[in-house]
Coordinates of N, CA and C and ligand atoms in Angstrom, one line a residue:
X2 N -41.4 196.8 37.1 CA -39.9 196.7 37.5 C -39.5 198.1 38.1
X3 N -40.0 199.2 37.2 CA -39.7 200.6 37.7 C -40.3 200.8 39.0
X4 N -41.7 200.2 39.0 CA -42.4 200.5 40.2 C -41.8 199.9 41.3
X5 N -41.3 198.5 41.3 CA -40.6 198.1 42.4 C -39.4 198.7 42.9
X6 N -38.6 199.5 41.9 CA -37.7 200.2 42.4 C -37.9 201.6 43.3
X7 N -39.0 202.1 42.6 CA -39.5 203.4 43.2 C -39.9 203.0 44.8
X8 N -40.4 201.9 44.8 CA -41.0 201.4 46.1 C -40.0 201.3 47.3
X9 N -38.8 201.1 46.7 CA -37.6 200.9 47.8 C -37.3 202.1 48.5
X10 N -37.9 203.2 47.9 CA -37.6 204.6 48.5 C -38.8 205.2 49.2
X11 N -39.9 204.4 49.2 CA -41.2 204.9 49.7 C -41.5 204.0 51.1
X12 N -41.7 204.7 52.3 CA -42.0 203.9 53.3 C -43.3 203.5 53.1
X13 N -43.4 202.2 53.7 CA -44.9 201.4 53.5 C -46.0 202.2 53.9
X14 N -45.9 203.1 54.7 CA -47.1 203.7 55.2 C -47.6 204.7 54.2
X15 N -46.8 204.9 53.2 CA -47.3 205.8 52.0 C -47.7 205.2 50.8
X16 N -47.7 203.7 50.9 CA -48.3 203.1 49.7 C -49.7 203.4 49.5
X17 N -50.4 203.3 48.1 CA -51.7 203.6 48.0 C -52.6 203.1 49.0
X18 N -53.4 203.8 49.6 CA -54.5 203.3 50.3 C -54.2 202.9 51.9
X19 N -52.8 203.0 52.3 CA -52.5 202.5 53.6 C -52.9 203.6 54.4
X20 N -52.8 204.9 54.2 CA -53.1 205.8 55.2 C -54.7 205.9 55.3
X21 N -55.3 205.8 54.1 CA -56.9 205.7 54.1 C -57.3 204.6 55.0
X22 N -56.7 203.5 55.0 CA -57.1 202.4 55.9 C -56.8 202.7 57.4
X23 N -55.7 203.2 57.7 CA -55.4 203.8 59.0 C -56.5 204.7 59.6
X24 N -56.7 205.6 58.6 CA -57.9 206.6 58.9 C -59.2 206.0 59.2
X25 N -59.5 205.1 58.3 CA -60.8 204.4 58.5 C -60.9 203.5 59.8
X26 N -59.7 202.8 60.1 CA -59.9 202.3 61.4 C -59.8 203.0 62.7
X27 N -59.3 204.3 62.6 CA -59.5 205.2 63.7 C -60.9 206.0 63.8
X28 N -61.3 206.3 62.6 CA -62.4 207.3 62.6 C -63.9 206.5 62.2
X29 N -63.7 205.4 61.5 CA -64.7 204.6 61.2 C -64.9 203.2 61.7
X30 N -64.6 203.1 63.1 CA -64.3 201.9 63.6 C -65.6 200.9 63.2
X31 N -66.8 201.3 63.4 CA -67.9 200.5 63.1 C -68.0 199.9 61.7
X32 N -67.6 200.7 60.8 CA -67.6 200.2 59.4 C -66.4 199.3 59.0
X33 N -65.4 199.2 59.9 CA -64.4 198.3 59.7 C -64.5 197.1 60.5
X34 N -65.6 197.0 61.4 CA -65.7 196.0 62.3 C -66.1 194.6 61.4
X35 N -65.3 193.6 61.9 CA -65.7 192.1 61.3 C -66.9 191.6 62.0
X36 N -67.9 191.3 61.6 CA -69.1 190.7 62.1 C -68.8 189.1 62.3
X37 N -68.1 188.5 61.5 CA -67.8 187.0 61.6 C -66.4 186.7 61.0
X38 N -66.0 185.5 61.2 CA -64.8 185.1 60.5 C -65.0 183.7 59.8
X39 N -64.0 183.6 58.9 CA -63.9 182.2 58.1 C -63.5 181.2 58.9
X40 N -63.7 179.9 58.4 CA -63.0 178.6 59.2 C -61.7 179.0 59.1
X41 N -61.1 178.6 60.5 CA -59.4 178.6 60.6 C -59.3 177.3 60.0
X42 N -58.7 177.1 58.9 CA -58.2 175.8 58.5 C -57.2 175.8 57.5
X43 N -56.9 174.9 56.7 CA -55.8 174.8 55.9 C -56.2 174.9 54.4
X44 N -57.1 175.5 54.1 CA -57.6 175.5 52.6 C -58.0 176.9 52.1
X45 N -57.4 177.1 50.8 CA -57.7 178.2 50.2 C -58.6 177.8 48.9
X46 N -59.0 178.9 48.2 CA -59.7 178.7 46.9 C -59.1 177.7 45.9
X47 N -57.8 177.8 45.9 CA -57.0 177.0 44.9 C -57.3 175.4 45.2
X48 N -57.4 175.1 46.3 CA -57.4 173.8 46.8 C -58.9 173.0 46.0
X49 N -60.0 174.0 46.2 CA -61.3 173.6 45.8 C -61.4 173.5 44.2
X50 N -60.7 174.5 43.7 CA -60.7 174.6 42.2 C -60.0 173.5 41.7
X51 N -58.9 173.2 42.1 CA -58.1 172.2 41.7 C -58.7 170.6 41.9
X52 N -59.4 170.6 43.0 CA -60.3 169.4 43.2 C -61.4 169.2 42.3
X53 N -62.1 170.3 42.0 CA -62.9 170.2 40.8 C -62.5 169.9 39.6
X54 N -61.3 170.4 39.2 CA -60.7 170.1 37.9 C -60.4 168.5 37.7
X55 N -60.1 167.9 39.0 CA -59.5 166.5 38.9 C -60.6 165.6 38.5
X56 N -61.9 166.1 38.5 CA -62.8 165.1 38.2 C -63.3 165.0 36.5
X57 N -62.6 165.8 35.7 CA -62.8 165.8 34.4 C -61.5 165.3 33.7
X58 N -61.9 164.6 32.6 CA -60.7 164.1 31.6 C -60.5 165.3 30.8
X59 N -59.4 165.7 30.4 CA -59.2 167.0 29.5 C -60.1 168.2 30.0
X60 N -60.1 168.4 31.2 CA -60.9 169.5 31.7 C -60.8 170.7 31.0
X61 N -61.7 171.5 30.6 CA -61.7 172.8 30.2 C -62.1 173.8 31.4
X62 N -61.1 174.7 31.6 CA -61.0 175.7 32.7 C -61.1 177.1 32.1
X63 N -62.2 177.8 32.7 CA -62.2 179.4 32.5 C -62.0 180.0 33.9
X64 N -61.2 181.1 33.8 CA -61.1 182.0 34.9 C -61.5 183.3 34.7
X65 N -62.5 184.0 35.2 CA -62.7 185.3 34.9 C -62.4 186.2 36.0
X66 N -61.2 187.1 35.6 CA -60.6 187.9 36.6 C -59.4 187.0 37.1
X67 N -58.2 187.5 36.6 CA -57.0 186.5 36.8 C -56.0 187.3 37.8
X68 N -56.1 188.5 37.5 CA -55.0 189.5 38.2 C -53.5 189.2 38.0
X69 N -52.9 188.5 39.1 CA -51.6 188.2 39.0 C -51.2 186.8 38.7
X70 N -52.1 185.9 38.3 CA -52.0 184.4 38.0 C -52.0 183.6 39.1
X71 N -52.2 184.2 40.3 CA -52.0 183.3 41.6 C -52.7 181.9 41.3
X72 N -54.2 182.0 41.0 CA -54.7 180.8 40.8 C -54.4 180.1 39.5
X73 N -54.6 180.9 38.6 CA -54.5 180.5 37.1 C -53.0 179.5 36.9
X74 N -52.1 180.1 37.7 CA -50.7 179.4 37.3 C -50.7 178.1 38.3
X75 N -51.7 177.8 39.1 CA -51.9 176.6 39.9 C -52.6 175.5 39.2
X76 N -53.3 176.0 38.0 CA -54.2 175.0 37.4 C -53.2 174.0 36.4
X77 N -53.4 172.8 36.9 CA -52.6 171.9 36.2 C -53.1 171.2 34.8
X78 N -53.3 172.2 33.9 CA -53.8 171.6 32.6 C -52.9 172.3 31.6
X79 N -53.0 171.6 30.4 CA -52.4 172.3 29.1 C -53.1 173.6 28.9
X80 N -52.1 174.4 28.4 CA -52.4 175.9 28.1 C -53.6 176.1 27.2
X81 N -53.7 175.1 26.3 CA -55.0 175.1 25.2 C -56.2 174.8 26.1
X82 N -56.2 174.3 27.3 CA -57.4 173.9 28.1 C -57.6 175.0 29.1
X83 N -56.7 176.0 29.3 CA -57.0 177.1 30.3 C -57.1 178.5 29.7
X84 N -58.2 179.1 29.9 CA -58.7 180.3 29.6 C -58.7 181.2 30.6
X85 N -57.9 182.3 30.6 CA -57.8 183.2 31.7 C -58.1 184.6 31.2
X86 N -59.3 185.2 31.6 CA -59.9 186.6 31.1 C -59.7 187.6 32.0
X87 N -59.1 188.7 31.6 CA -58.8 189.9 32.4 C -58.6 191.0 31.6
X88 N -59.0 192.2 31.7 CA -58.7 193.2 30.7 C -57.5 194.1 31.1
X89 N -57.1 193.8 32.5 CA -56.0 194.5 33.0 C -54.6 193.9 33.0
X90 N -54.6 192.6 33.7 CA -53.4 191.9 33.9 C -53.7 190.3 34.1
X91 N -52.6 189.6 33.7 CA -52.8 187.9 34.0 C -53.7 187.4 33.0
X92 N -53.7 186.0 32.9 CA -54.3 185.2 31.8 C -54.0 185.3 30.6
X93 N -54.6 184.6 29.6 CA -54.2 184.7 28.1 C -55.2 185.3 27.3
X94 N -56.4 185.9 27.7 CA -57.4 186.7 26.9 C -57.5 188.1 27.6
X95 N -56.7 189.1 27.0 CA -56.8 190.3 27.7 C -58.1 191.2 27.2
X96 N -59.2 190.8 27.9 CA -60.4 191.5 27.4 C -61.3 191.5 28.7
X97 N -62.5 192.0 28.6 CA -63.5 191.8 29.5 C -64.3 190.6 29.4
X98 N -64.9 190.2 30.6 CA -65.7 188.9 30.3 C -66.8 189.3 29.5
X99 N -67.3 190.3 29.3 CA -68.6 190.3 28.4 C -68.0 190.4 27.0
X100 N -66.9 190.8 26.8 CA -66.4 190.8 25.2 C -66.1 189.3 25.0
X101 N -65.3 188.5 26.1 CA -65.0 187.2 25.8 C -66.2 186.3 25.6
X102 N -67.2 186.5 26.4 CA -68.5 185.6 26.1 C -69.0 186.0 24.6
X103 N -68.9 187.2 24.3 CA -69.5 187.7 23.1 C -68.7 187.0 21.9
X104 N -67.5 187.2 22.1 CA -66.5 186.7 21.1 C -66.5 185.0 20.8
X105 N -66.6 184.4 21.9 CA -66.4 183.0 21.9 C -67.8 182.1 22.4
X106 N -68.9 182.4 21.9 CA -70.2 182.0 22.2 C -70.2 180.4 22.4
X107 N -69.5 179.8 21.5 CA -69.4 178.3 21.2 C -68.6 177.5 22.1
X108 N -67.6 178.3 22.8 CA -66.7 177.6 23.7 C -67.6 176.9 24.9
X109 N -67.2 175.7 25.4 CA -67.7 175.1 26.6 C -66.9 174.6 27.6
X110 N -67.3 174.8 28.9 CA -66.2 174.7 30.0 C -66.6 173.5 31.2
X111 N -65.8 172.9 31.7 CA -66.3 172.0 32.8 C -66.3 172.8 34.1
X112 N -65.0 173.6 34.2 CA -65.0 174.4 35.5 C -64.9 175.7 35.3
X113 N -65.7 176.7 35.8 CA -65.5 178.2 35.6 C -65.4 178.8 37.0
X114 N -64.4 179.8 37.0 CA -64.1 180.3 38.4 C -64.5 181.9 38.0
X115 N -65.5 182.3 38.8 CA -65.8 183.8 38.4 C -65.3 184.7 39.6
X116 N -64.4 185.5 39.2 CA -63.7 186.4 40.2 C -63.2 187.7 39.5
X117 N -64.2 188.1 38.7 CA -63.8 189.5 37.9 C -64.3 190.7 38.5
X118 N -65.0 191.5 37.9 CA -65.3 192.9 38.7 C -66.3 192.5 39.7
X119 N -66.3 192.9 41.0 CA -66.9 192.6 42.1 C -68.2 193.4 42.4
X120 N -68.8 193.6 41.3 CA -70.0 194.6 41.3 C -71.3 193.5 41.1
X121 N -72.2 193.7 41.8 CA -73.4 193.0 41.6 C -73.8 192.6 40.1
X122 N -74.2 193.8 39.4 CA -74.8 193.5 38.1 C -73.7 192.7 37.1
X123 N -72.5 193.0 37.3 CA -71.3 192.5 36.5 C -71.4 191.0 36.8
X124 N -71.4 190.7 38.2 CA -71.3 189.3 38.5 C -72.3 188.5 38.2
X125 N -73.6 189.1 38.3 CA -74.8 188.5 37.9 C -74.7 188.1 36.3
X126 N -74.2 189.1 35.5 CA -74.1 189.0 34.0 C -73.0 187.7 33.7
X127 N -72.0 187.8 34.5 CA -70.9 186.7 34.5 C -71.6 185.2 34.8
X128 N -72.4 185.3 35.7 CA -72.8 184.1 36.1 C -73.9 183.5 35.1
X129 N -74.7 184.4 34.5 CA -75.9 184.0 33.6 C -75.0 183.4 32.3
X130 N -74.0 184.1 31.9 CA -73.3 183.8 30.6 C -72.5 182.6 31.0
X131 N -71.9 182.4 32.0 CA -71.2 181.3 32.4 C -72.1 179.8 32.2
X132 N -73.4 180.1 33.1 CA -74.3 179.1 32.9 C -74.6 178.5 31.7
X133 N -74.6 179.5 30.6 CA -74.8 179.1 29.2 C -73.6 178.3 28.5
X134 N -72.5 178.4 29.1 CA -71.4 177.9 28.4 C -70.7 177.0 29.3
X135 N -71.4 176.2 30.3 CA -71.1 175.3 31.2 C -71.3 173.8 30.5
X136 N -70.6 172.9 30.5 CA -70.9 171.6 30.0 C -71.8 171.3 31.0
X137 N -72.7 170.0 30.5 CA -73.5 169.2 31.4 C -72.4 168.5 32.6
X138 N -73.0 168.6 33.7 CA -72.2 168.1 35.1 C -70.9 169.0 35.3
X139 N -70.9 170.2 34.6 CA -69.7 170.9 35.0 C -70.0 171.8 36.3
X140 N -69.1 172.6 36.9 CA -69.3 173.5 38.1 C -68.7 174.7 38.0
X141 N -69.3 175.7 38.6 CA -68.9 177.1 38.5 C -68.6 177.4 40.0
X142 N -67.5 178.2 40.3 CA -67.1 178.5 41.6 C -67.1 180.1 41.6
X143 N -67.3 180.6 42.6 CA -67.3 182.0 43.0 C -66.5 182.6 44.1
X144 N -65.5 183.5 44.0 CA -64.9 184.0 45.0 C -65.6 185.1 45.6
X145 N -65.4 185.2 47.1 CA -65.8 186.5 47.8 C -67.3 186.7 48.1
X146 N -67.9 185.8 48.2 CA -69.5 185.8 48.4 C -69.7 186.2 50.0
X147 N -68.8 186.3 50.8 CA -69.0 186.6 52.4 C -68.4 187.7 52.9
X148 N -68.8 188.9 52.6 CA -68.1 190.2 53.3 C -68.4 190.2 54.7
X149 N -67.1 190.6 55.3 CA -67.3 190.5 56.9 C -67.6 192.0 57.5
X150 N -67.3 193.0 56.6 CA -67.4 194.3 57.4 C -68.1 195.2 56.3
X151 N -68.6 196.3 56.8 CA -69.3 197.4 55.9 C -68.1 197.8 54.8
X152 N -67.1 198.2 55.1 CA -66.1 198.5 54.0 C -65.7 197.7 53.3
X153 N -65.5 196.2 53.6 CA -65.3 195.2 52.7 C -66.4 195.0 51.7
X154 N -67.6 195.3 52.0 CA -68.7 195.2 51.1 C -68.8 196.3 50.1
X155 N -68.4 197.3 50.5 CA -68.8 198.8 50.0 C -68.5 198.8 48.6
X156 N -69.3 199.3 47.6 CA -69.0 199.7 46.3 C -69.4 201.0 46.3
X157 N -68.5 202.0 45.9 CA -67.1 201.7 45.3 C -66.1 201.2 46.4
X158 N -65.1 200.6 46.2 CA -64.1 200.0 46.8 C -63.5 201.1 47.9
X159 N -63.5 200.6 49.2 CA -63.0 201.4 50.2 C -61.7 201.1 50.8
X160 N -61.3 199.8 50.7 CA -60.1 199.2 51.3 C -59.5 197.9 50.5
X161 N -58.5 197.6 50.9 CA -57.5 196.6 50.0 C -58.3 195.2 50.1
X162 N -58.8 194.7 51.2 CA -59.6 193.6 51.3 C -61.0 193.8 51.1
X163 N -61.3 193.4 49.9 CA -62.8 193.7 49.3 C -63.5 192.8 48.6
X164 N -64.7 192.4 48.9 CA -65.6 191.5 48.3 C -66.5 192.0 47.2
X165 N -66.8 193.4 47.7 CA -67.8 194.1 47.0 C -69.2 193.5 47.3
X166 N -70.2 193.8 46.4 CA -71.7 193.4 46.9 C -72.2 192.3 45.9
X167 N -71.3 191.3 45.7 CA -71.6 190.4 44.7 C -72.5 189.1 45.6
X168 N -72.5 189.4 46.9 CA -73.3 188.4 47.8 C -74.7 188.4 47.4
X169 N -75.2 189.7 46.7 CA -76.3 189.5 46.2 C -76.7 188.5 45.1
X170 N -75.7 188.1 44.2 CA -75.8 187.0 43.3 C -76.1 185.7 44.2
X171 N -75.4 185.6 45.4 CA -75.7 184.4 46.3 C -77.2 184.3 46.6
X172 N -77.9 185.5 46.9 CA -79.1 185.3 47.2 C -79.9 184.9 46.2
X173 N -79.7 185.6 44.8 CA -80.3 184.9 43.7 C -80.2 183.5 43.3
X174 N -79.0 183.1 43.5 CA -78.7 181.6 43.3 C -79.4 180.7 44.3
X175 N -79.4 181.2 45.5 CA -80.2 180.5 46.5 C -81.5 180.4 46.3
X176 N -82.2 181.4 45.6 CA -83.6 181.3 45.1 C -83.9 180.7 43.7
X177 N -82.9 180.3 43.0 CA -83.0 180.1 41.7 C -83.4 178.6 41.5
X178 N -84.1 178.2 40.3 CA -84.7 177.0 40.3 C -83.6 175.8 39.8
X179 N -83.8 174.7 40.2 CA -83.1 173.5 39.7 C -81.6 173.9 39.6
X180 N -81.0 174.4 40.7 CA -79.5 174.5 40.8 C -79.2 173.9 42.3
X181 N -77.9 173.6 42.4 CA -77.4 173.1 43.7 C -76.3 174.1 44.0
X182 N -76.6 174.9 45.1 CA -75.8 176.0 45.2 C -75.4 176.1 46.9
X183 N -74.0 176.2 47.0 CA -73.5 175.9 48.3 C -72.3 177.1 48.6
X184 N -72.0 177.5 49.7 CA -71.0 178.4 49.9 C -70.2 177.8 51.0
X185 N -68.9 177.6 50.6 CA -67.8 177.2 51.6 C -67.4 178.4 52.6
X186 N -67.2 178.1 53.7 CA -66.8 179.2 54.6 C -65.4 179.4 54.8
X187 N -64.8 179.5 53.7 CA -63.3 179.9 53.6 C -62.9 181.0 52.8
X188 N -61.8 181.5 53.0 CA -61.2 182.4 51.9 C -62.1 183.4 51.4
X189 N -62.9 184.3 52.2 CA -63.8 185.2 51.7 C -65.2 184.7 51.3
X190 N -65.3 183.4 51.5 CA -66.6 182.8 50.8 C -66.5 182.3 49.4
X191 N -66.4 181.0 49.2 CA -66.3 180.1 48.0 C -67.6 179.5 47.6
X192 N -68.2 180.2 46.6 CA -69.5 179.6 46.1 C -69.2 178.4 45.2
X193 N -70.1 177.5 45.3 CA -70.2 176.3 44.4 C -71.5 176.2 43.7
X194 N -71.5 176.1 42.4 CA -72.7 176.2 41.7 C -72.8 174.8 40.7
X195 N -73.8 173.9 40.9 CA -74.0 172.8 39.8 C -75.5 173.1 39.3
X196 N -75.4 172.8 38.1 CA -76.8 172.9 37.4 C -77.6 171.6 37.2
X197 N -78.9 171.6 37.4 CA -79.6 170.5 37.1 C -80.6 170.7 35.8
X198 N -81.2 169.8 35.3 CA -82.0 170.0 34.1 C -83.1 171.0 34.5
X199 N -83.3 172.0 33.5 CA -84.4 173.1 33.7 C -84.1 174.1 34.6
X200 N -82.8 174.4 34.7 CA -82.2 175.4 35.7 C -82.8 176.8 35.2
X201 N -82.9 177.7 36.0 CA -83.0 179.1 35.8 C -82.6 180.2 36.7
X202 N -81.9 181.1 36.3 CA -81.4 182.0 37.1 C -82.5 183.1 37.8
X203 N -82.7 183.2 39.1 CA -83.6 184.2 39.5 C -83.2 185.6 39.7
X204 N -83.5 186.6 38.9 CA -83.1 188.0 39.2 C -84.1 188.6 40.0
X205 N -83.6 189.1 41.3 CA -84.3 189.7 42.1 C -84.0 191.2 42.4
X206 N -84.9 192.2 41.6 CA -84.6 193.5 41.5 C -84.6 194.3 42.9
X207 N -85.3 193.6 43.8 CA -85.5 194.3 45.2 C -84.0 194.3 46.0
X208 N -83.0 193.7 45.3 CA -81.7 193.5 46.1 C -80.8 194.9 45.8
X209 N -81.3 195.5 44.7 CA -80.5 196.6 44.1 C -80.0 197.7 45.1
X210 N -80.8 198.2 46.3 CA -80.4 199.0 47.2 C -80.1 198.4 48.5
X211 N -79.7 197.3 48.7 CA -79.6 196.4 49.9 C -78.0 196.9 50.4
X212 N -77.8 196.7 51.7 CA -76.5 197.2 52.1 C -76.0 196.2 52.9
X213 N -74.7 196.3 53.4 CA -73.9 195.4 54.2 C -74.9 194.8 55.4
X214 N -75.8 195.6 55.9 CA -76.5 195.2 57.1 C -77.7 194.1 56.8
X215 N -78.1 194.6 55.5 CA -79.2 193.6 55.0 C -78.6 192.2 54.7
X216 N -77.2 192.4 54.1 CA -76.5 191.0 53.7 C -76.6 190.2 55.2
X217 N -76.1 190.8 56.2 CA -75.9 190.0 57.6 C -77.5 189.2 57.8
X218 N -78.5 189.9 57.4 CA -79.8 189.2 57.8 C -79.9 188.1 56.6
X219 N -79.7 188.3 55.2 CA -79.7 187.2 54.2 C -78.8 185.9 54.5
X220 N -77.7 186.4 55.2 CA -76.6 185.4 55.5 C -77.1 184.2 56.4
X221 N -78.1 184.7 57.2 CA -78.7 183.7 58.1 C -79.4 182.4 57.4
X222 N -79.8 182.7 56.2 CA -80.3 181.7 55.4 C -79.5 181.1 54.3
X223 N -78.3 181.5 54.2 CA -77.2 181.1 53.0 C -76.9 179.6 53.3
X224 N -76.8 178.9 52.3 CA -76.5 177.5 52.4 C -74.9 177.4 52.6
X225 N -74.5 177.8 53.8 CA -73.0 177.8 54.2 C -72.6 176.4 54.7
X226 N -71.5 175.9 54.0 CA -71.0 174.7 54.5 C -69.5 174.8 54.9
X227 N -68.9 173.8 55.6 CA -67.5 173.8 55.9 C -66.7 173.2 54.9
X228 N -65.4 173.1 55.1 CA -64.4 172.9 54.2 C -64.6 171.4 53.8
X229 N -64.7 170.5 54.8 CA -64.9 169.2 54.6 C -66.0 168.8 53.9
X230 N -67.2 169.5 53.9 CA -68.4 169.2 53.3 C -68.2 169.7 51.8
X231 N -67.3 170.9 51.6 CA -67.1 171.2 50.3 C -66.3 170.1 49.5
X232 N -65.3 169.7 50.1 CA -64.5 168.6 49.5 C -65.4 167.4 49.1
X233 N -66.2 167.0 50.1 CA -67.2 165.9 49.7 C -68.0 166.4 48.4
X234 N -68.4 167.5 48.4 CA -69.3 168.1 47.4 C -68.7 168.2 46.0
X235 N -67.4 168.5 45.9 CA -66.6 168.2 44.8 C -65.9 167.1 44.6
X236 N -66.4 165.8 45.1 CA -65.8 164.7 44.9 C -66.3 163.9 43.6
X237 N -67.2 164.5 43.1 CA -67.8 163.8 41.9 C -68.3 164.8 40.8
Ligands
SAM18 C1 -59.8 189.6 42.7 S1 -59.0 190.0 41.2 C2 -58.7 188.2 40.6 C3 -58.0 187.4 41.4 C4 -57.6 185.8 40.9 N1 -58.8 185.3 40.3 C5 -57.0 184.9 42.1 O1 -57.8 184.3 42.6 O2 -55.8 185.0 42.1 C6 -60.3 190.5 40.0 C7 -59.6 190.8 38.7 O3 -61.0 191.0 37.9 C8 -60.3 191.9 36.8 N2 -61.5 192.4 36.1 C9 -62.1 193.7 36.3 N3 -63.3 193.8 35.4 C10 -63.3 192.7 34.8 C11 -64.1 192.4 33.7 N4 -65.1 193.1 33.3 N5 -63.8 191.1 33.1 C12 -62.8 190.3 33.7 N6 -62.1 190.6 34.6 C13 -62.2 191.6 35.3 C14 -59.5 192.8 37.4 O4 -58.5 193.3 36.6 C15 -58.6 191.9 38.5 O5 -57.6 191.6 38.0

């Protein structure tokens, strides 16, 4: 409230990060350059998450990283079936994902949306924990698997539009056993993961020091699909 009031007296150019982004665009053109774009269509992550939910009776939904409830409030389930975890804002469990999984190891979910801390090792942990607490025939979705520029990918964060380096989890999932993994080319890259019997997550230590430019090479072999194929994939 007070923040919004103070904002009225500050020109937008002085909002946090705006000057830095202008400086980046002028002096670090190569690092802000977008190497590709997402499908120009009429879908955002909300559509696919809701499509996934519609496949289950009394679906149990978990969202890791909720922020301003933008997705969480679009989920048409009773609140007892919606679990939103964020240590800072939004959702109904104010804690880190690590603490949540530790505190509630027996909860099982049909749909899990991973969109918490966008750093490789944390996202990897979120994925491994989510896999353990997913019901048979459940689905896990990931936001932000396809960074377009050096700064969009960079950890620590350099600009407002940020995916971080969690694309490395996409490489590991692409190499994991007995999983069905795809990335829909919309809204910063939306990962869809289904598990088969005997699945196992492949940790690839060699990814530790890889950069955005390495990502562009790995991306050539990513299982990227378009929005229509994504809808089909989530139809059962
Ligand atoms: C990109 S935002 C989430 C946006 C939201 N899922 C949406 O689509 O509208 C990332 C959120 O992750 C939260 N976060 C950071 N570290 C976390 C952690 N260890 N566990 C869970 N959430 C975390 C941040 O506080 C932030 O609100």
